[in-house]
Short mmCIF file of C-alpha atoms in Angstrom, two decimals:
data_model
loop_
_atom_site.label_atom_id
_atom_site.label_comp_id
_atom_site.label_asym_id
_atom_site.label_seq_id
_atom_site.Cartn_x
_atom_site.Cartn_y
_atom_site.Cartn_z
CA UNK A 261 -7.52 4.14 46.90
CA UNK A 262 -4.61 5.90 47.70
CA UNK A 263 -4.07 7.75 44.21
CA UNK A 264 -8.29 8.83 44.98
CA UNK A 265 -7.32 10.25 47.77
CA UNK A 266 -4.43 12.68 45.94
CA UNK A 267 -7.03 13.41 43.18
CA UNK A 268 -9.39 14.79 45.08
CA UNK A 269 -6.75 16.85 47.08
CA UNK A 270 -5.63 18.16 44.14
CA UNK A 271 -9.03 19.45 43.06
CA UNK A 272 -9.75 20.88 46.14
CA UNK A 273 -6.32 22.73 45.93
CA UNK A 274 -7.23 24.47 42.33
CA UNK A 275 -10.32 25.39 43.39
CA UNK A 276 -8.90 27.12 46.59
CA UNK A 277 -6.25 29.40 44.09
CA UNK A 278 -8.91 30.20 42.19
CA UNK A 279 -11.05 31.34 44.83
CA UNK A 280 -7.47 33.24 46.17
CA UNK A 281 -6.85 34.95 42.72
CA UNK A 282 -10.62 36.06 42.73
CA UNK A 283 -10.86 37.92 45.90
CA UNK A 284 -7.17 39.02 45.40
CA UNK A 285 -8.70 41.13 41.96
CA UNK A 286 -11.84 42.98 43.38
CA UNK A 287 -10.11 44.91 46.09
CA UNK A 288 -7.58 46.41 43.53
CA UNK A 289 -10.41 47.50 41.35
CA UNK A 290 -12.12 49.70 44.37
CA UNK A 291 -8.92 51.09 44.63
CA UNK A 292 -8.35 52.64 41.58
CA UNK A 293 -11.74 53.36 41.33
CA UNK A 294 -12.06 55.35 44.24
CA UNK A 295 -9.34 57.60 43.74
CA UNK A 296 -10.46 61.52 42.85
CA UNK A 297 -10.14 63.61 40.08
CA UNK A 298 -7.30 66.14 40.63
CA UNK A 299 -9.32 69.79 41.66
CA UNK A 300 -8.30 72.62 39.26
CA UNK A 301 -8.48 76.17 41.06
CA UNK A 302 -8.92 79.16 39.18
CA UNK A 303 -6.68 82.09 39.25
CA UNK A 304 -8.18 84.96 41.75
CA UNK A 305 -5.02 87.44 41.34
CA UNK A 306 -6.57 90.81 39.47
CA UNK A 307 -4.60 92.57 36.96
CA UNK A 308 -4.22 96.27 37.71
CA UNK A 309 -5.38 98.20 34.12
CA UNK A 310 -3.10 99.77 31.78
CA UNK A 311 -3.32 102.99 29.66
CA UNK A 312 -1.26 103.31 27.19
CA UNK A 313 -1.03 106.77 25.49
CA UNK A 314 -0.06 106.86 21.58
CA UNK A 315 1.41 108.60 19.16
CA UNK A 316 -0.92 108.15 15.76
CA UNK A 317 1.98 109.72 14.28
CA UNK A 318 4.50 106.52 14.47
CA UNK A 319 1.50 104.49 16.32
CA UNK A 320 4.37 104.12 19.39
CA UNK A 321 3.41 104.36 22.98
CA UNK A 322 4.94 107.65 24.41
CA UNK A 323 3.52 107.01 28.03
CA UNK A 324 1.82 104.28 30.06
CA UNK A 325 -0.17 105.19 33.37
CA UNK A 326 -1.33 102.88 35.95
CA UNK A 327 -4.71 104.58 37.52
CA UNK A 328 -4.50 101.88 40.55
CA UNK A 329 -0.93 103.31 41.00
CA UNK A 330 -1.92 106.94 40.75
CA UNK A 331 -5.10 106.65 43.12
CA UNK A 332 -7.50 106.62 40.39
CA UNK A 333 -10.14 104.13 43.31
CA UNK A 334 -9.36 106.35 46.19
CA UNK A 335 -8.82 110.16 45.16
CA UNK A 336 -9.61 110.48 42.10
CA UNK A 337 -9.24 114.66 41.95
CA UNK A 338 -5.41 114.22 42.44
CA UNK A 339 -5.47 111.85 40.06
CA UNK A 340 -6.96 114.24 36.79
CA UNK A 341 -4.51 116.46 38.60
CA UNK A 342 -1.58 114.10 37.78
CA UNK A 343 -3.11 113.42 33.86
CA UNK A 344 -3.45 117.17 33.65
CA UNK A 345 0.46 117.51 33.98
CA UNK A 346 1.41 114.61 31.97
CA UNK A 347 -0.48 116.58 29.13
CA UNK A 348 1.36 119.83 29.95
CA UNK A 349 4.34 117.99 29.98
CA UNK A 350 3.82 116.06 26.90
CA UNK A 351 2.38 119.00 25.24
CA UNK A 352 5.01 121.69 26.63
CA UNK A 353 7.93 120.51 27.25
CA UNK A 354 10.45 119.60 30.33
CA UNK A 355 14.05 120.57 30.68
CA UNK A 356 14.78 117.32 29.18
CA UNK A 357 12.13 116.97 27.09
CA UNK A 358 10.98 118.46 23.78
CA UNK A 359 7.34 118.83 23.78
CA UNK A 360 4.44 118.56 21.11
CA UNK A 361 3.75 122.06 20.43
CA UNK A 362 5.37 124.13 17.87
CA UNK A 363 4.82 127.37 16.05
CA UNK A 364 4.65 127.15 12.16
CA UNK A 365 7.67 127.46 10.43
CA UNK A 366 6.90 129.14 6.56
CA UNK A 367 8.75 127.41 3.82
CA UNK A 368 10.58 129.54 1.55
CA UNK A 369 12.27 129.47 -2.08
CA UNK A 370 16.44 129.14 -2.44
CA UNK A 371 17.88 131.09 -4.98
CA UNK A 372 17.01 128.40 -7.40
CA UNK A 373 13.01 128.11 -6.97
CA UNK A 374 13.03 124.91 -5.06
CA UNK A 375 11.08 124.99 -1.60
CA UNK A 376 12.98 124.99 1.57
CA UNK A 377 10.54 123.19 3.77
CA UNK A 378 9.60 125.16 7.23
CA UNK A 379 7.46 123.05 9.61
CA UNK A 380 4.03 122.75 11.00
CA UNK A 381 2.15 123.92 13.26
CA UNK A 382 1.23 121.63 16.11
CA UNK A 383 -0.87 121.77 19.03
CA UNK A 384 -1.70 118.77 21.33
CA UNK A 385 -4.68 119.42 22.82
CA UNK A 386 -4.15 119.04 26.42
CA UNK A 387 -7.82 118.96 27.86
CA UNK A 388 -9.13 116.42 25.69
CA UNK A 389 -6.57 114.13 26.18
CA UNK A 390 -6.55 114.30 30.06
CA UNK A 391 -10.98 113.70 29.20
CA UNK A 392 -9.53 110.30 27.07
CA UNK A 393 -7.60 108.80 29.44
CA UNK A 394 -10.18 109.05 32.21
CA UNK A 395 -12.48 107.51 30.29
CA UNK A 396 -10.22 104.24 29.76
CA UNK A 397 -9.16 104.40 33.24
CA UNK A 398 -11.26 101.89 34.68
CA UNK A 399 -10.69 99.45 32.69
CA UNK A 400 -7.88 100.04 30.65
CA UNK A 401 -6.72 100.40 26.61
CA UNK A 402 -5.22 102.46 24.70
CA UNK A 403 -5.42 106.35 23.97
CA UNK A 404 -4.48 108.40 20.82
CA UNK A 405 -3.17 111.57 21.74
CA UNK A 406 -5.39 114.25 19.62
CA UNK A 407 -2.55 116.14 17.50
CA UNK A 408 -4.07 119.04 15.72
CA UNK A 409 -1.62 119.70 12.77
CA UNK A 410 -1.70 122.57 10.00
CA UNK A 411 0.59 122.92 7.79
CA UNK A 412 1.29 125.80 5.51
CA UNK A 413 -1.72 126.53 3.06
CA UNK A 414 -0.90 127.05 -0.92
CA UNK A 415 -0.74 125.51 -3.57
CA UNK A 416 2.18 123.85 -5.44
CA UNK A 417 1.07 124.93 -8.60
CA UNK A 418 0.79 128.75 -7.77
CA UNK A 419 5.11 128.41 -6.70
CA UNK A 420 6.47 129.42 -10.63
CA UNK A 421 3.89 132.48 -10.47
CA UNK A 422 4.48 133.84 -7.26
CA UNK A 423 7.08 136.40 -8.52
CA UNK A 424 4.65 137.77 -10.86
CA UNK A 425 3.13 141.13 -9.58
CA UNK A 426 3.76 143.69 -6.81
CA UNK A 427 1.19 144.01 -4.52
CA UNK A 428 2.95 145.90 -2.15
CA UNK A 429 5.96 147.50 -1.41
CA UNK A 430 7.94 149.86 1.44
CA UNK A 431 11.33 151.40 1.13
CA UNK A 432 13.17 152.14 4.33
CA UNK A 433 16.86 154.31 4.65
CA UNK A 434 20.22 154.11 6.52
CA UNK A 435 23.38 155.31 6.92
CA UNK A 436 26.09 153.29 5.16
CA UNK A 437 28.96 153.86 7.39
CA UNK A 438 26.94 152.27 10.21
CA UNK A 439 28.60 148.62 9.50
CA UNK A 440 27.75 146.15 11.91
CA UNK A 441 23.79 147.91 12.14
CA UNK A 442 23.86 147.41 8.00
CA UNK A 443 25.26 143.60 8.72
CA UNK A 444 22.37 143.03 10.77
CA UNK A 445 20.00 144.57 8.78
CA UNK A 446 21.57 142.76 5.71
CA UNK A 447 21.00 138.90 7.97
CA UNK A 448 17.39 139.32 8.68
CA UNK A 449 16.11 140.54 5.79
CA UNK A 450 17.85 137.52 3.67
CA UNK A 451 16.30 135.73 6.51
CA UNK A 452 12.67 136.63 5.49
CA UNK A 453 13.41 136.97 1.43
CA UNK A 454 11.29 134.72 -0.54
CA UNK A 455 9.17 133.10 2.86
CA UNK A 456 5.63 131.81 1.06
CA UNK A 457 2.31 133.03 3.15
CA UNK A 458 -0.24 130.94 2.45
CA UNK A 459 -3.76 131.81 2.73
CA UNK A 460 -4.57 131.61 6.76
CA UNK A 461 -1.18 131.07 7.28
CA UNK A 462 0.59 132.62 10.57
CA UNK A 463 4.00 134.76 10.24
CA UNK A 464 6.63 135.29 12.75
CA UNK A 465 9.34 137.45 12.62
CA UNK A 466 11.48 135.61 15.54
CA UNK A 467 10.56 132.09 14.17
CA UNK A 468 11.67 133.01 10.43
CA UNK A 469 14.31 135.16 11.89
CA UNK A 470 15.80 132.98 14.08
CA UNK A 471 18.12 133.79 17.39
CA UNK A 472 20.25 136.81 16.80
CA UNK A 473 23.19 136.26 18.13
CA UNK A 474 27.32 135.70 17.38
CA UNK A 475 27.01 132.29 16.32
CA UNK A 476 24.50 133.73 13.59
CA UNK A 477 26.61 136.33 12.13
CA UNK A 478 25.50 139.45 14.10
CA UNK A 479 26.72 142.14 15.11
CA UNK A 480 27.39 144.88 18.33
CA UNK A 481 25.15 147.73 16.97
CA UNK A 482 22.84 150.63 18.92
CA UNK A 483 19.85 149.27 19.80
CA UNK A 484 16.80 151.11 22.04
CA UNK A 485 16.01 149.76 25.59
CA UNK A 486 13.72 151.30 28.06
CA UNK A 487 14.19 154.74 26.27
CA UNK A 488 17.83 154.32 26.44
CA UNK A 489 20.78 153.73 23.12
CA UNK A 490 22.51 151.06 24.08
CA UNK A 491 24.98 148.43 22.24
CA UNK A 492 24.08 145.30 21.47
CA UNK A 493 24.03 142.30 19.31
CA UNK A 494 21.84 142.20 16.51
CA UNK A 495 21.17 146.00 16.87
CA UNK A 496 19.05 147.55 13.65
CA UNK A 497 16.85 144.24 12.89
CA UNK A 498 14.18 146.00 14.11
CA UNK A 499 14.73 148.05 10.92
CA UNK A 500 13.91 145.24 8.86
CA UNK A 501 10.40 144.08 10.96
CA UNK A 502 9.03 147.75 10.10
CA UNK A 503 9.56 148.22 7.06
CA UNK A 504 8.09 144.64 6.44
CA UNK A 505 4.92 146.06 8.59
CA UNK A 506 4.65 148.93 6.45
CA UNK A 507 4.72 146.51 3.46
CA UNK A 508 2.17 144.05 4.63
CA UNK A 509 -0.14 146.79 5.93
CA UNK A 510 -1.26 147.30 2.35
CA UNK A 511 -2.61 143.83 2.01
CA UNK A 512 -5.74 142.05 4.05
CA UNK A 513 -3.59 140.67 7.08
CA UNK A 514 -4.33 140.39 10.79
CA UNK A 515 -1.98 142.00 12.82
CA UNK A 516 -1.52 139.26 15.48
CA UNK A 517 1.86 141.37 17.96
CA UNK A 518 3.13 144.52 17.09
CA UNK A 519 5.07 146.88 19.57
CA UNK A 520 6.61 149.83 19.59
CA UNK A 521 9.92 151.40 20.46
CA UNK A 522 10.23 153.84 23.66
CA UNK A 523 11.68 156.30 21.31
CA UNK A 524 11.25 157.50 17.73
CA UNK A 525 13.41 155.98 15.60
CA UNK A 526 13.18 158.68 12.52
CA UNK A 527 13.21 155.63 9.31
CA UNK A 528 9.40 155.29 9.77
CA UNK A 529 6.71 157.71 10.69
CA UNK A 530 5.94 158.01 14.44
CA UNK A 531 4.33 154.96 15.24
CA UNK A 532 4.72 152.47 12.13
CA UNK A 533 7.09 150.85 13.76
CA UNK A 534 7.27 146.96 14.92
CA UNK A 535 10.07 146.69 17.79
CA UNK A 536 11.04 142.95 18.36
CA UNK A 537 13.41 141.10 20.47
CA UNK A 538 13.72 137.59 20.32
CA UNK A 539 11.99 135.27 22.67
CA UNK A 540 10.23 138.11 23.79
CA UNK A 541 9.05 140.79 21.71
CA UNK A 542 7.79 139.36 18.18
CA UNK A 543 6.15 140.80 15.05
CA UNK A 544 3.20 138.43 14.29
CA UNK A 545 0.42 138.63 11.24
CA UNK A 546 -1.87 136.79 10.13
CA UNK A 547 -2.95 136.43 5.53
CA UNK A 548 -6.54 136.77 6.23
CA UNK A 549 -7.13 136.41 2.73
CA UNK A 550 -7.76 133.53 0.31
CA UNK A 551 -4.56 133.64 -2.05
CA UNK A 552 -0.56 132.92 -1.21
CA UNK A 553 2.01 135.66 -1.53
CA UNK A 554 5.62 135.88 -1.28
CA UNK A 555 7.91 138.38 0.35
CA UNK A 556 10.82 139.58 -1.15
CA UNK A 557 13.35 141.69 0.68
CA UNK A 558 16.07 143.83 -1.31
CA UNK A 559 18.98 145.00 0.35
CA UNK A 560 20.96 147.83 -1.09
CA UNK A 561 23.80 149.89 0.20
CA UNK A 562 21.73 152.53 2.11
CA UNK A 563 18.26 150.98 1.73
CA UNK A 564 15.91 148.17 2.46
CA UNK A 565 12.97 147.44 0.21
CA UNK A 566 10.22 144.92 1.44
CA UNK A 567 8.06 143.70 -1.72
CA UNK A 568 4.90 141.46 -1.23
CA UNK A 569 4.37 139.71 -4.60
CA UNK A 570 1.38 137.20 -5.65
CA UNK A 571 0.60 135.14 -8.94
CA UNK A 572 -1.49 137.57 -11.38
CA UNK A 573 -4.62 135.59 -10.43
CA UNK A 574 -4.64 136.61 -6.96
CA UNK A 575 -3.71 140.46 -7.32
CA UNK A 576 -7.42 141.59 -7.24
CA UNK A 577 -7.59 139.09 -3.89
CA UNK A 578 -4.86 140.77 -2.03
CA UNK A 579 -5.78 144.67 -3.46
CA UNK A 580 -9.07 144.35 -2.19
CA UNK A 581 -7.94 145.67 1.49
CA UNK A 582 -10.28 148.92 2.59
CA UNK A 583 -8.27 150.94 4.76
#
């Protein structure tokens, strides 16, 4: 009876852990079902745009402007104001900064035929790129700055011909004893031997010429200023840009700047003269016509010749000036 007894305890016993481990599972289930999903919040800080301004030269960026920075939202005059000097800048120049623009540069032959290489002309054009960025502005990206570059215009198969025919040519006279005026004479006109002018190409006497000055060779001579004689360096260049006017007048050119001296200067008629004066005064032309010729200066011991020669294909081109 008594081992009945401790059966039936038993059985009651198992059935009572089992009903323990039962209820003990469920609430652990609701627990880990009823924890949430972690909430993922989006980003709301904005970006300010960008404009980056290129170089399709080297494809590098030369300047980046921020339009939030520069008030592009709440004044938006001073900002084109502020794009209008970056151009100028870019374009121009700074005092610590070399700008876009630059005046052609002729190439030329060396003593052996071989082309000396001048440069280009360049022009950034300021306007439309200030009209580019604004356009971006709002949103951003990137802006090529419009470059405009010619480069000198003839052919390299017309270079062995060049030599072949005068079109042109102007003798001018001085006085041998005057040394340091002869030296200077003697610079610039080795200075503008053999320059190529392509059709449409632009010639300028202080570009090809060059600064006249100690450090180039020149020398104290008489020069004219403000209807005075006076000594200085480089005096008697202006020798050389007449006669090369005279010269070039005989061909179709444009005369781009020409002055004249405040007093006659007795080695070319009254008013065939072309004073210059670098960085200020210049002699400028333009070849107006369609075929390349080359100057050739010659100086002699009392003289200065200026020759204009062409390729024999061109010489009914370049005599076809009416006067």
């Amino acid at each position: 009876m008594k081992k009945k007894w401790v059966a039936i305890a038993c059985m009651i016993c198992t059935v009572g852990l089992i009903g323990c481990q039962g209820k003990s599972a469920n609430p652990k289930t609701s627990e880990s079902q009823q924890l949430e999903e972690p909430v993922i919040y989006e980003s709301t800080q904005q970006t300010n745009p960008v404009v980056e301004v290129v170089d399709p030269t080297t494809n590098t960026i030369i300047e980046t402007i921020s339009p939030q920075v520069f008030s592009y939202d709440t004044d938006i005059q001073a900002y084109q104001k502020l794009l209008e000097q970056i151009a100028r800048d870019l374009a121009r120049g700074t005092a610590t900064m070399v700008g876009y623009d630059q005046h052609m540069v002729l190439d030329k032959l060396d003593d052996q035929g071989n082309i000396i290489k001048g440069r280009p002309h360049i022009i950034l054009k300021e306007r439309e790129l200030v009209e580019s960025i604004l356009a971006v502005s709002a949103t951003g990206g990137q802006v090529e700055m419009p470059i405009l570059i010619t480069k000198s215009n003839y052919s390299l198969e017309d270079i062995p011909y060049l030599e072949d025919v005068v079109v042109a040519t102007y003798t001018t006279y001085f006085n041998r004893a005057d040394v340091g005026r002869n030296k200077n004479i003697e610079l610039s006109a080795k200075a503008i031997d053999n320059v190529i002018v392509g059709s449409g190409d632009y010639f300028s006497f202080n570009h090809i010429v060059g600064p006249r000055d100690e450090a180039n060779g020149y020398q104290p001579a008489p020069e004219i200023i403000n209807k005075k004689i006076v000594m200085g360096i480089g005096g008697g260049i202006c020798q050389t840009s007449s006669t090369l006017f005279n010269a070039v007048d005989q061909i179709p050119v444009k005369f781009v700047e020409r002055h004249h001296h405040s007093l006659d200067i007795g080695y070319v008629p009254q008013g065939r003269d072309a004073t210059v004066s670098y960085d200020s005064l210049d002699f400028r032309f333009q070849n107006t016509s369609d075929a390349p010729f080359l100057i050739k200066a010659i100086y002699g011991e009392d003289f200065l010749t200026i020759e204009i020669r062409t390729a024999e294909k061109y010489l009914a081109i370049l005599k076809s000036k009416t006067f």
